[in-house]
Amino acid sequence: MQQHFLSVADLTRAEAEALLERAASLKAEWRAGGTGLHAQWPLRGKTLALVFEKPSLRTRVAFEAGMTQLGGNGSYLSANDIDMGGRESVPDVARNLSRWVQAIAARVFKHGTVETLARHANIPIINALSDREHPCQALADCLTLREQFGHLQGLRLAYMGDGNNVCHSLMLLGGILGVSVSVACPPDYRPDAEILAHAQHLAAASGATIQVTANPIEAARGANAIYTDVWTSMGQEHEAARRRPVFQPYQVNAALMAQADANVRFMHCLPVHREEEVTTEIIDGPQSVVFDQAENRLHVQKALILTLLGL
Ligand code: CP
Ligand code: NVA
């Protein structure tokens, strides 16, 4: 595996499969152990810095709890604490942290910031969400799909709404792992053209297809999972009112779910705006696996840290 994890496309198929396998065994071990701690505390004495420019529940707690459960420690640094790029330059943050801790998980506005951290750190940098990708989320989502269906190859996932960071990582990881992804989005909110082309290139090798349409019914037809995310991502709050009517036709509701396979699952990275991108009935109903996705953040992020640290 490469030194850093900035994009799911940093992984080969074998590496992605090995991470999911490792996450599944860490999950089984942790559940069987009952103490909350893994045997032998493999991260004893090790610290993960969490450099976060934006809020977080799942990513932060999954990293902090994961470090604790493996015998290590997480050190959370919000924008108020370090003001990356203001009080201290991004390269200097990377150089300083490299002297004290063993890895950095960074949640940033601009993807370029995680790339700058990676250029100047000599410890692994993990992208904990940027404007371009949310790779830890996509790993948890694929683990969830694997648990639900017993396999990934040949599954069909329909993504509804904004062609954003979450959508990008799903297209890329789907392409790597043989999961076909159909994105339905308003024409002005399509995923990045370069990332789409990259995902399609990866999919050609795995036997999957990655498509974008403006028609939600076309994307949903026969899908094994329907996935959506908020219509307004962090940092875009001023656009919320303008976006709402544009995205309304992409709401996941009972009528859209009925277009999918009879055994369809509903997925969302959370946090959710109930009655906007998805109806309460669907997200709180029996087809929803959103809290399995949330739990699986813990397991994939543990597998990721261990692997990046060569353990
Ligand atoms: N899904 C996700 O990344 O959640 P947080 O923003 O709460 O970390
Ligand atoms: N697309 C969302 C994901 C939040 C986990 C955002 O960037 O805000």
PDB file of C-alpha atoms and ligand atoms in Angstrom, residues 54 58-59 107 129-131 134 137 159 162 164-166 229-230 232-237 269-271 297, ligand 2:
ATOM      1  CA  LYS A  54     -14.845  20.992   9.564  1.00  0.00           C
ATOM      2  CA  ARG A  58     -18.548   9.623  12.865  1.00  0.00           C
ATOM      3  CA  THR A  59     -15.083  10.180  11.426  1.00  0.00           C
ATOM      4  CA  ARG A 107     -10.504  16.751   7.233  1.00  0.00           C
ATOM      5  CA  LEU A 129     -12.874  14.104   3.888  1.00  0.00           C
ATOM      6  CA  SER A 130     -11.970  16.777   1.391  1.00  0.00           C
ATOM      7  CA  ASP A 131     -14.007  18.611  -1.238  1.00  0.00           C
ATOM      8  CA  HIS A 134     -14.395  10.791   1.296  1.00  0.00           C
ATOM      9  CA  GLN A 137     -16.641   6.453   4.008  1.00  0.00           C
ATOM     10  CA  TYR A 159     -26.424   7.109  -6.067  1.00  0.00           C
ATOM     11  CA  ASP A 162     -25.112  15.683  -5.548  1.00  0.00           C
ATOM     12  CA  ASN A 164     -19.903  15.322  -4.496  1.00  0.00           C
ATOM     13  CA  ASN A 165     -16.979  13.912  -2.483  1.00  0.00           C
ATOM     14  CA  VAL A 166     -18.994  10.890  -1.275  1.00  0.00           C
ATOM     15  CA  ASP A 229     -26.120  12.217   0.719  1.00  0.00           C
ATOM     16  CA  VAL A 230     -27.099  15.721   1.813  1.00  0.00           C
ATOM     17  CA  THR A 232     -25.675  20.841   0.609  1.00  0.00           C
ATOM     18  CA  SER A 233     -22.254  19.760   1.831  1.00  0.00           C
ATOM     19  CA  MET A 234     -20.229  21.404   4.584  1.00  0.00           C
ATOM     20  CA  GLY A 235     -19.003  24.785   3.383  1.00  0.00           C
ATOM     21  CA  GLN A 236     -21.901  25.233   0.903  1.00  0.00           C
ATOM     22  CA  GLU A 237     -24.535  26.253   3.467  1.00  0.00           C
ATOM     23  CA  CYS A 269     -23.207   8.414   4.923  1.00  0.00           C
ATOM     24  CA  LEU A 270     -24.960  10.614   7.551  1.00  0.00           C
ATOM     25  CA  PRO A 271     -25.657  13.167   8.899  1.00  0.00           C
ATOM     26  CA  ARG A 297     -16.349   3.377   9.894  1.00  0.00           C
TER      27      ARG A 297
HETATM   28  N1  NVA B   2     -20.916  15.461   1.329  1.00  0.00           N
HETATM   29  C1  NVA B   2     -20.956  15.702   2.751  1.00  0.00           C
HETATM   30  C2  NVA B   2     -20.522  14.484   3.501  1.00  0.00           C
HETATM   31  C3  NVA B   2     -20.554  14.593   4.993  1.00  0.00           C
HETATM   32  C4  NVA B   2     -20.079  13.363   5.694  1.00  0.00           C
HETATM   33  C5  NVA B   2     -20.067  16.898   3.088  1.00  0.00           C
HETATM   34  O1  NVA B   2     -18.989  17.035   2.508  1.00  0.00           O
HETATM   35  O2  NVA B   2     -20.471  17.704   3.916  1.00  0.00           O
END
